[in-house]
Short mmCIF file of C-alpha atoms in Angstrom, two decimals:
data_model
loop_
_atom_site.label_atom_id
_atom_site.label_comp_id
_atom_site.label_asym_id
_atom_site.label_seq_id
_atom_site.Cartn_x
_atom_site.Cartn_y
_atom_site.Cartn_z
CA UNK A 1 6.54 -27.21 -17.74
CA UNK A 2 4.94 -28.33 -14.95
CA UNK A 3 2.59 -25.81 -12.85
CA UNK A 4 5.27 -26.43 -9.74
CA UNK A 5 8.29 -25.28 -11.70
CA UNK A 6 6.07 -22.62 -14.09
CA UNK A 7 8.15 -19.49 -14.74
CA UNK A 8 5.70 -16.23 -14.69
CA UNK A 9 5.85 -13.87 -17.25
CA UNK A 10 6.02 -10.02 -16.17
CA UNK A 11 5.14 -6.93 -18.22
CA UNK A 12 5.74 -3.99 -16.01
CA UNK A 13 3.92 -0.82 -16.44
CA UNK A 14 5.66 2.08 -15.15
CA UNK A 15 9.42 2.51 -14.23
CA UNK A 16 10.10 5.09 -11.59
CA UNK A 17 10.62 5.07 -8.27
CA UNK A 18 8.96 2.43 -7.01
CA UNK A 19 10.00 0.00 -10.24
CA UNK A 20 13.48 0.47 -10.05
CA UNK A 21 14.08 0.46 -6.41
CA UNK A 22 11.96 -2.49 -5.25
CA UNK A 23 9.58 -4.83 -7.85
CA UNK A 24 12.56 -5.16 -10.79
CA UNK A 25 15.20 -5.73 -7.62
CA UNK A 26 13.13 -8.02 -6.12
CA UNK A 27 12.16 -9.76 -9.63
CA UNK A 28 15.89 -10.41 -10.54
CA UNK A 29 16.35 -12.09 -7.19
CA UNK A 30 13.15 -13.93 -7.55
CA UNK A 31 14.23 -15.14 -10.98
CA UNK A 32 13.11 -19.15 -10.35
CA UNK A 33 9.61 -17.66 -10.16
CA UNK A 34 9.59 -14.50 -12.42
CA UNK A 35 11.13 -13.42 -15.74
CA UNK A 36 10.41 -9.60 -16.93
CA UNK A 37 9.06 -9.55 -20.16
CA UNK A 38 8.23 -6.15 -21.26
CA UNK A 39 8.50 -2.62 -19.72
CA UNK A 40 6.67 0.34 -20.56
CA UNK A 41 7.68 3.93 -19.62
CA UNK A 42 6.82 7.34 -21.41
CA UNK A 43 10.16 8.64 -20.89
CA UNK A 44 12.15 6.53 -23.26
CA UNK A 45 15.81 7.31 -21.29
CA UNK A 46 14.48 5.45 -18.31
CA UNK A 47 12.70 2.89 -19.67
CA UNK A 48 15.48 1.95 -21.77
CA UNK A 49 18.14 2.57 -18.71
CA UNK A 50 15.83 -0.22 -16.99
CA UNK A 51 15.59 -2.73 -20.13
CA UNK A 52 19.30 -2.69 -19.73
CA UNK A 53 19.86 -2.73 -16.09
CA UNK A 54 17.37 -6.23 -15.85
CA UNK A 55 18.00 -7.54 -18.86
CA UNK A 56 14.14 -6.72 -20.16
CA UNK A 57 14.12 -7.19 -23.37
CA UNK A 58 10.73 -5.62 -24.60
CA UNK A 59 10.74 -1.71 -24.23
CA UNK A 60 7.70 0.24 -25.33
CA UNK A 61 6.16 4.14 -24.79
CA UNK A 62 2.99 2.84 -23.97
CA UNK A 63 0.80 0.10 -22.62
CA UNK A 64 -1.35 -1.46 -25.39
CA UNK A 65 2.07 -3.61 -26.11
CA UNK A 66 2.11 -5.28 -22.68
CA UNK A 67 -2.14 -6.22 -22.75
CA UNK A 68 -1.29 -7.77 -26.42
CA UNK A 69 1.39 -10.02 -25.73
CA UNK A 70 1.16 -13.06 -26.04
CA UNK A 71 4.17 -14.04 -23.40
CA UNK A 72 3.25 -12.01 -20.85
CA UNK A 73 0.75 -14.04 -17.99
CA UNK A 74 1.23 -10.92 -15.23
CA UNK A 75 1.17 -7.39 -15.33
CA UNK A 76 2.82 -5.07 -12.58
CA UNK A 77 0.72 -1.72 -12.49
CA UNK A 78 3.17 0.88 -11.35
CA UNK A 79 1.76 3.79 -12.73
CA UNK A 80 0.46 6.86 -11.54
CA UNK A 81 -3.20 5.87 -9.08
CA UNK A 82 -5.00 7.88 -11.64
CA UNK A 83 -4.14 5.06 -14.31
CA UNK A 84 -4.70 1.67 -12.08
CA UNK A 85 -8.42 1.37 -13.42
CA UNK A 86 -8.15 1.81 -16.83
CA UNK A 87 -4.68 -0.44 -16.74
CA UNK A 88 -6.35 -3.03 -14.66
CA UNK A 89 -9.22 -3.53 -16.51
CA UNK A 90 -7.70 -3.70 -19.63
CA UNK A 91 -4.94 -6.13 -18.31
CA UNK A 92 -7.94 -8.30 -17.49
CA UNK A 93 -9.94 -7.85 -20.39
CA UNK A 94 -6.59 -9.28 -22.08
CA UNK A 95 -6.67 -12.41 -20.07
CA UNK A 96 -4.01 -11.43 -17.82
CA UNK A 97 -3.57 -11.32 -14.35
CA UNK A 98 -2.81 -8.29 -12.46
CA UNK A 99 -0.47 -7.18 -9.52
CA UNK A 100 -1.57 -3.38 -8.69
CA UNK A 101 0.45 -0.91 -6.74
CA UNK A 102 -1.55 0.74 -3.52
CA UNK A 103 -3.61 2.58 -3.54
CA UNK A 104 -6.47 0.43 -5.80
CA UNK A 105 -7.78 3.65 -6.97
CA UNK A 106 -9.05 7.08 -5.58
CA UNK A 107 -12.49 6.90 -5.69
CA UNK A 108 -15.54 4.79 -4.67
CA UNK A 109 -17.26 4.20 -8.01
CA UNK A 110 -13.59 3.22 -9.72
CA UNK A 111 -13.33 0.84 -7.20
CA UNK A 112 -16.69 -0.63 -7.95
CA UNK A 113 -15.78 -0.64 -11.71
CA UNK A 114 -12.46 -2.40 -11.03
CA UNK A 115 -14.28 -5.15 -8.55
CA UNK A 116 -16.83 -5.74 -11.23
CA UNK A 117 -14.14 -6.40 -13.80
CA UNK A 118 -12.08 -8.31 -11.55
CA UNK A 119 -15.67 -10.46 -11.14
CA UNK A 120 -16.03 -10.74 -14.96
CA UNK A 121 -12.28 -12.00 -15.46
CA UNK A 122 -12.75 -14.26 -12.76
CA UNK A 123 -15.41 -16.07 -13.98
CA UNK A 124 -14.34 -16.09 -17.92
CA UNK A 125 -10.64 -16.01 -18.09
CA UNK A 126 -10.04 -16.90 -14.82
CA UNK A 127 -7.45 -13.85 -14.19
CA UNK A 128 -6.71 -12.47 -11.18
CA UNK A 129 -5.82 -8.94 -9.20
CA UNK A 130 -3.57 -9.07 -6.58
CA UNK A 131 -3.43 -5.61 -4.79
CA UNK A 132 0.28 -4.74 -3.61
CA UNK A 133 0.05 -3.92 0.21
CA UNK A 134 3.55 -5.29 1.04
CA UNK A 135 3.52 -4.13 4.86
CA UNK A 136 0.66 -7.07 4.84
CA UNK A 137 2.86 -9.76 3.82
CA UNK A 138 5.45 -9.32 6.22
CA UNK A 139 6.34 -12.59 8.43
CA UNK A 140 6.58 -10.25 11.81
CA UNK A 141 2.96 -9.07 11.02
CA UNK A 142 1.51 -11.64 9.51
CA UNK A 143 2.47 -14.10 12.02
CA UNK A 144 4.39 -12.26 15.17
CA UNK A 145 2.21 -9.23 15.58
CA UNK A 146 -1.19 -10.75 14.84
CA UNK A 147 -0.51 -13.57 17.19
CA UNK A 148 1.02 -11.40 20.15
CA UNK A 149 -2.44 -9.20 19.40
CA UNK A 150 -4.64 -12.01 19.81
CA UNK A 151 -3.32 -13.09 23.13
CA UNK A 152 -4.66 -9.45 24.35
CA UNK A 153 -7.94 -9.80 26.27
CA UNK A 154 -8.91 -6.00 25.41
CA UNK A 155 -7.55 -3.54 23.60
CA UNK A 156 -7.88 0.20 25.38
CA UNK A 157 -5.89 2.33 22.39
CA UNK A 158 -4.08 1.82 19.27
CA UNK A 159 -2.09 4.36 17.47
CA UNK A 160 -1.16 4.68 13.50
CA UNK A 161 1.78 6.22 12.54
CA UNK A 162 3.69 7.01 9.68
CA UNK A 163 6.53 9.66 9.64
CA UNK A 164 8.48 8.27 6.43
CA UNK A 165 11.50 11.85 6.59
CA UNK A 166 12.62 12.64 2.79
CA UNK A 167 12.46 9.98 0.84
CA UNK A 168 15.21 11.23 -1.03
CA UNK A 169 17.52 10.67 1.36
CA UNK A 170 16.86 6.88 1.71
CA UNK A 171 16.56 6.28 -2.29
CA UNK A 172 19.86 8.27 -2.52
CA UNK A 173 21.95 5.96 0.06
CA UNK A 174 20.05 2.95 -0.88
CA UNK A 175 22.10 1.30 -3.17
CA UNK A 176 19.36 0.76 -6.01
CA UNK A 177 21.23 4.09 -8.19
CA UNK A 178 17.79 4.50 -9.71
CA UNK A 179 17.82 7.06 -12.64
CA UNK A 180 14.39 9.25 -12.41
CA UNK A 181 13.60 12.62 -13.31
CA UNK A 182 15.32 15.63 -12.74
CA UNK A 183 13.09 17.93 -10.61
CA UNK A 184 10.83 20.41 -12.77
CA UNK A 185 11.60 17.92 -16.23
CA UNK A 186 8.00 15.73 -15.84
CA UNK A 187 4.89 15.91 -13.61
CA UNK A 188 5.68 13.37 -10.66
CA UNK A 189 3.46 11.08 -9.09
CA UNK A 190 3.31 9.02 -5.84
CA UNK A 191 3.90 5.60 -7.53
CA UNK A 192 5.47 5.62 -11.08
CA UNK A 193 7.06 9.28 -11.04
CA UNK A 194 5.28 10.00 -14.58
CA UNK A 195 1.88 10.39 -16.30
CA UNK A 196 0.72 7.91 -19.51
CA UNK A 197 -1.60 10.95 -21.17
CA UNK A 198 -3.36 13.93 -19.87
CA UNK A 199 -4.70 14.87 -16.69
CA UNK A 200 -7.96 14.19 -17.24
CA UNK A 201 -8.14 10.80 -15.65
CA UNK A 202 -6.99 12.58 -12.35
CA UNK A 203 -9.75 14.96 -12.20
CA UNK A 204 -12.33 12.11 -13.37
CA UNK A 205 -11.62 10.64 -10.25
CA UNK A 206 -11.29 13.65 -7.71
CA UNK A 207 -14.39 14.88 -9.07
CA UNK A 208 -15.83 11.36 -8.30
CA UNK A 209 -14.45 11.28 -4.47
CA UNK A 210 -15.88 14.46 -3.71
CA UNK A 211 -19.00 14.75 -5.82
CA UNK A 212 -21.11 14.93 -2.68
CA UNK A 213 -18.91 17.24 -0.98
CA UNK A 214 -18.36 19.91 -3.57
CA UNK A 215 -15.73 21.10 -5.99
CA UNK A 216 -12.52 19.93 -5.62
CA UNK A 217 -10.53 22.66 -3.86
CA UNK A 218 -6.54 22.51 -3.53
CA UNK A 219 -7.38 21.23 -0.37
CA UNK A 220 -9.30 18.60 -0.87
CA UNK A 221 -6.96 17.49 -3.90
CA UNK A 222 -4.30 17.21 -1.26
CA UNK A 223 -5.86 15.69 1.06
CA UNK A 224 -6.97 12.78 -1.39
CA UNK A 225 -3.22 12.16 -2.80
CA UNK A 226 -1.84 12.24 0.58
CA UNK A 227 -4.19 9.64 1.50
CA UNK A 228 -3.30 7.57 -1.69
CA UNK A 229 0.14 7.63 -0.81
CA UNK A 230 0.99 7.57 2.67
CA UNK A 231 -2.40 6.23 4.21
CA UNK A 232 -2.46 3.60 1.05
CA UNK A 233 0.32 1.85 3.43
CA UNK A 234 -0.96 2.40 7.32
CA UNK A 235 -4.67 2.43 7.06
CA UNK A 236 -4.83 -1.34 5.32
CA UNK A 237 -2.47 -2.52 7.79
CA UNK A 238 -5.00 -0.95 10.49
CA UNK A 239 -8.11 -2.55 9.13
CA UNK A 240 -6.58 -6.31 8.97
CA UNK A 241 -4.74 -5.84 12.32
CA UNK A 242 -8.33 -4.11 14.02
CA UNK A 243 -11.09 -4.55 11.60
CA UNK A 244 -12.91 -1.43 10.29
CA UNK A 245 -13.51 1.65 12.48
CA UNK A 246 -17.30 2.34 13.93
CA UNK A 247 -17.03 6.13 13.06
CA UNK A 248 -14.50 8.60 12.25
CA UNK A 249 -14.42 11.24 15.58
CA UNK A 250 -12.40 13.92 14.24
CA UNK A 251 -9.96 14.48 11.18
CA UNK A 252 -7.35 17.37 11.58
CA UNK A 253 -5.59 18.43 7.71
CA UNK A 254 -2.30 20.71 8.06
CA UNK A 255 -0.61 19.65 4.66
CA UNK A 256 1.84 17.57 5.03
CA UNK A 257 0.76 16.53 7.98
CA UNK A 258 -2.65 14.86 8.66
CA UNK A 259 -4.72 12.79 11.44
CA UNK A 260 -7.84 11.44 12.57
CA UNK A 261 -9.40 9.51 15.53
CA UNK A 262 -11.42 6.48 14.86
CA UNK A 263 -13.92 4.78 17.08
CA UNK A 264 -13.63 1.35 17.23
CA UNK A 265 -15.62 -1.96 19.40
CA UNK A 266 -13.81 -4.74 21.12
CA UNK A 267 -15.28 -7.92 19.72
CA UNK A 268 -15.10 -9.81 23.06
CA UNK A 269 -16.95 -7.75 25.44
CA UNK A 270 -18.64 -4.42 22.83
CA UNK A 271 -15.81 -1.79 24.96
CA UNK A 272 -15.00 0.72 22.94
CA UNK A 273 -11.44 2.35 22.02
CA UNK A 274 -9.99 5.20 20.04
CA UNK A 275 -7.01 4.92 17.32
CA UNK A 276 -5.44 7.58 16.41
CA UNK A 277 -4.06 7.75 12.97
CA UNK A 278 -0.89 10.10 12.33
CA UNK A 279 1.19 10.44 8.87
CA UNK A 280 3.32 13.58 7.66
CA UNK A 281 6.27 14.30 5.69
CA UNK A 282 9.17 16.60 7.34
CA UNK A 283 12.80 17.04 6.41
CA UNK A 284 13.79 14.87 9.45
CA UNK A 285 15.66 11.63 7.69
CA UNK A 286 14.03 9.02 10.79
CA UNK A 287 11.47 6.42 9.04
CA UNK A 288 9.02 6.39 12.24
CA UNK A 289 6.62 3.41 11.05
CA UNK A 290 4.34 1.54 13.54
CA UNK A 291 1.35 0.47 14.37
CA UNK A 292 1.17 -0.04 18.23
CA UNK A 293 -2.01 -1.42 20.42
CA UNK A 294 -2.29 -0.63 24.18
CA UNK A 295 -4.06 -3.51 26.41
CA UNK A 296 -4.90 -3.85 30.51
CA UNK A 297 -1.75 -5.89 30.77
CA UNK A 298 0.34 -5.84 27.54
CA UNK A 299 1.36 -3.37 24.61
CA UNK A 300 2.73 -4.43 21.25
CA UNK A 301 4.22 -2.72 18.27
CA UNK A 302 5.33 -3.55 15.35
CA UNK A 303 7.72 -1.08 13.05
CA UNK A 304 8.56 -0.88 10.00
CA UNK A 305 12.00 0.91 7.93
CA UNK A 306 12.23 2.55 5.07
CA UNK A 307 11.58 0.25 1.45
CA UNK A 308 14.50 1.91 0.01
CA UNK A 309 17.64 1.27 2.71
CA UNK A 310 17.74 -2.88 1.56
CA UNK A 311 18.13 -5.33 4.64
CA UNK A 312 16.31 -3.54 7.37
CA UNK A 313 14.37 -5.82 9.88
CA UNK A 314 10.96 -5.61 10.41
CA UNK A 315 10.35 -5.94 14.49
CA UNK A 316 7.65 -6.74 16.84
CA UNK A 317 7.97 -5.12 20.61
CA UNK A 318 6.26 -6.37 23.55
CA UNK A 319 5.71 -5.00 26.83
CA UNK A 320 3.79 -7.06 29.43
CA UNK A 321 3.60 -7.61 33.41
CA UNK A 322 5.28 -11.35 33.78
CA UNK A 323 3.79 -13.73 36.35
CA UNK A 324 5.99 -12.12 38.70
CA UNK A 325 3.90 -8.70 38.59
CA UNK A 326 7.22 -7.37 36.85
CA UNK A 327 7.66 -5.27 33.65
CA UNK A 328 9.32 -7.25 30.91
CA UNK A 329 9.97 -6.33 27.31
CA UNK A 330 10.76 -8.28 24.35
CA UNK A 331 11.85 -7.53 20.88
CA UNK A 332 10.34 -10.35 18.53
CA UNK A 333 12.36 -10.59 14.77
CA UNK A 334 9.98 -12.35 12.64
CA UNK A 335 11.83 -12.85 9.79
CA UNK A 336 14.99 -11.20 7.89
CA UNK A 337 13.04 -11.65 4.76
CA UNK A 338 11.95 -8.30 3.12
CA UNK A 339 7.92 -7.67 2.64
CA UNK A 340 8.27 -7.08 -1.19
CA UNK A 341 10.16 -10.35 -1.61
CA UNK A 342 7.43 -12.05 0.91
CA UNK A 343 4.64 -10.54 -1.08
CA UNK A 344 6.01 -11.51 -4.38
CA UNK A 345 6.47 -15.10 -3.04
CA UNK A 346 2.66 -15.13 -2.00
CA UNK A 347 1.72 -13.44 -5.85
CA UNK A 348 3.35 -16.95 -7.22
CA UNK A 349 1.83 -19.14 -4.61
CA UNK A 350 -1.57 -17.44 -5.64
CA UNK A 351 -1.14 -17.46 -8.92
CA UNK A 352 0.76 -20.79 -10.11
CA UNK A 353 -0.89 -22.64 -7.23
CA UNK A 354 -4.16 -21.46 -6.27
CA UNK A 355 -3.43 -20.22 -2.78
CA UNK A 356 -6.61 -17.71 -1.71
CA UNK A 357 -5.61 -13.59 -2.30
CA UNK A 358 -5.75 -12.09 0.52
CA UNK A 359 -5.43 -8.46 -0.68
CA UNK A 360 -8.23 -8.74 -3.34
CA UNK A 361 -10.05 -5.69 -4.83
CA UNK A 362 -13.04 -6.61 -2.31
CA UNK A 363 -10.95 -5.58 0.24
CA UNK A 364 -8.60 -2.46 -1.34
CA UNK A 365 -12.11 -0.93 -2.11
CA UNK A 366 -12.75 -0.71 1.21
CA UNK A 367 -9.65 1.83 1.94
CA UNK A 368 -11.68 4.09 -0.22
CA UNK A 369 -14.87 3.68 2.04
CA UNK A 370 -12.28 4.57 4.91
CA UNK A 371 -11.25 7.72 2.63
CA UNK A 372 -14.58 9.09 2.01
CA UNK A 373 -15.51 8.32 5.88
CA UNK A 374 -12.14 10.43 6.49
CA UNK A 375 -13.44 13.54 4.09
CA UNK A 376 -16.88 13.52 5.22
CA UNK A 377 -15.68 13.30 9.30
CA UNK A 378 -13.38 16.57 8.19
CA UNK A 379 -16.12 18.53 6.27
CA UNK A 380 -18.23 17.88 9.25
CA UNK A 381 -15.28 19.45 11.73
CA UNK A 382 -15.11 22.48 9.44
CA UNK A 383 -18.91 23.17 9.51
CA UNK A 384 -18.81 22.86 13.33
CA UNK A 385 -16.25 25.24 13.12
CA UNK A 386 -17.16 27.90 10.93
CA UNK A 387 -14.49 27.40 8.18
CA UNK A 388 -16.06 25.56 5.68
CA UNK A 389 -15.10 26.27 1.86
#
């Protein structure tokens, strides 16, 4: 088989939530490029439900299975964030490339450990880690927003949001008729809705992210998940739409709802601007997405719907004063094409025929330099305050 025509070979690790509505979806309709090998889940009910449902024909408890076989050229990470390093690396050490869910990891030293890996593979085996950021790949930012944003001669503000409502209530009326957990049956995660082991990997890491802040309070533990969920999906999108902040100003933490104001530099003239970053999780069922950047003479946004309600448009808006000194607005549709299946498109392209990554482990690692900035800025506001722990 040629490499044009080549057929990739997916083992997927972990099959909740995020598995069953979106990558094995997305993997059927993709099935020119992709053919699920294997799946591994600890809860045998779903992970047999799903070697059904796709036609998978491998279904295994754990994930030594999916490294050893021989058929299987990618594996999907969708396991808890706790689990992405050790699953990585040893998906590498195997000789096999890697797609892994958002966030990379939790901490700063994983992260170096998974970059070095990824290095090693690189330069022996030649596999490769593609990080899964799919509001990245999306044709209305990628190409729409990012080239309405570079026609802006400064940029005075930007804003960050991300008020997702229950997820629940998308996932229920979304059409996927995903089979998960019943509430109180298994711990559940942000990504893959169970654990592979013990907890210990968890507190590994949170003892990592705050080892020079101090123990690792409720608090703090909250703080760090919510950022490996929610802010895995905003915060990326900020740093290739903006760059990386100058300083964190403030951070305010009212679990579930969170926020911070970053300093950043225009790169034309050195003016400065603030972004405000804002993410929280009520019982309201509106998906309130966007990232929007103010100008002298123009505004854009882009926004984003829910994952889990198939077929929703992802749209640019632009206001501007016309020629005419008038106020005009435009809504820009970049594509009808959803972000997974654009992302998964791009995996092939990188993988079969050697297109550049852009979302490498390089530059996931540095969403946990923007973390740590983030905990640090907020320890700093409690001390000014009096109400450090």
């Amino acid at each position: 088989m040629s490499e044009k025509s080549k057929t990739l070979r997916v083992g997927i690790i972990g099959a909740g939530l995020v598995a069953q509505t979106i990558h094995l979806p997305v993997l059927s309709l993709l099935s020119h490029l992709y053919t699920v090998v294997a799946i591994c889940d600890v809860s045998e009910e779903i992970r047999n439900h799903c070697a059904l449902k796709f036609h998978i024909p491998l279904s295994v408890p754990e994930p030594s299975p999916i490294f050893q076989h021989p058929d299987i050229d990618v594996v999907f990470i969708l396991a808890s964030d706790q689990f992405h390093e050790e699953y990585t690396i040893a998906a590498l050490r195997a000789g096999k490339h890697v797609l892994v869910e958002k966030p990379l990891t939790l901490s700063i030293p994983a992260a170096q450990r998974m970059r070095e890996a990824a290095a090693h593979a690189s330069s022996s085996s030649g596999a490769k880690v593609f990080v899964a950021y799919m509001r990245r790949y999306a044709r209305s930012f990628t190409h729409t927003f990012l080239r309405e944003l570079r026609s802006m001669d400064r940029i005075l503000y930007a804003r960050v949001r991300d008020f997702p409502g229950p997820n629940g209530r998308f996932v229920g009326q979304g059409g996927a008729f995903a089979l998960l957990p019943e509430a109180g049956t298994a711990p559940v995660t942000s990504q893959a809705g169970r654990d592979f082991g013990s907890g210990d990997a968890l507190e590994k890491l949170l003892g990592e992210t705050f080892a020079e802040i101090g123990e690792v309070t409720e608090e703090r533990r909250k703080f760090c998940r919510f950022l490996g969920s929610l802010g895995s999906h905003d915060l990326p999108l900020m740093r290739e739409a903006l760059g990386f902040p100058e300083r964190v100003v403030g951070v305010s933490v009212n679990d579930p709802f969170y926020s911070a104001i970053f300093e950043y530099k225009n790169a034309k003239d050195g003016t400065r601007f603030a972004v405000t970053y804002e993410s929280g999780i009520d019982a309201v069922p509106d998906f309130d997405a966007h990232l929007a950047v103010y100008g002298e003479r123009k505004r854009v946004m882009i926004r984003y719907d829910s994952p889990f309600v198939k077929g929703l448009p992802i749209k640019v808006t632009v206001q501007e004063v016309n020629e005419h000194g008038e106020m005009e607005t435009r809504e820009v549709l970049g594509s009808y094409e959803d972000a997974f299946t654009t992302e998964l498109k791009e995996l092939y392209e990188c993988l079969v025929n050697g297109r550049a990554i852009k979302t490498t482990v390089e530059d996931a690692a540095m969403d946990m330099k923007l973390f740590d900035m983030m905990y640090k800025g907020w320890e700093a506001e409690k001390t000014r305050n009096g109400t450090s722990s």
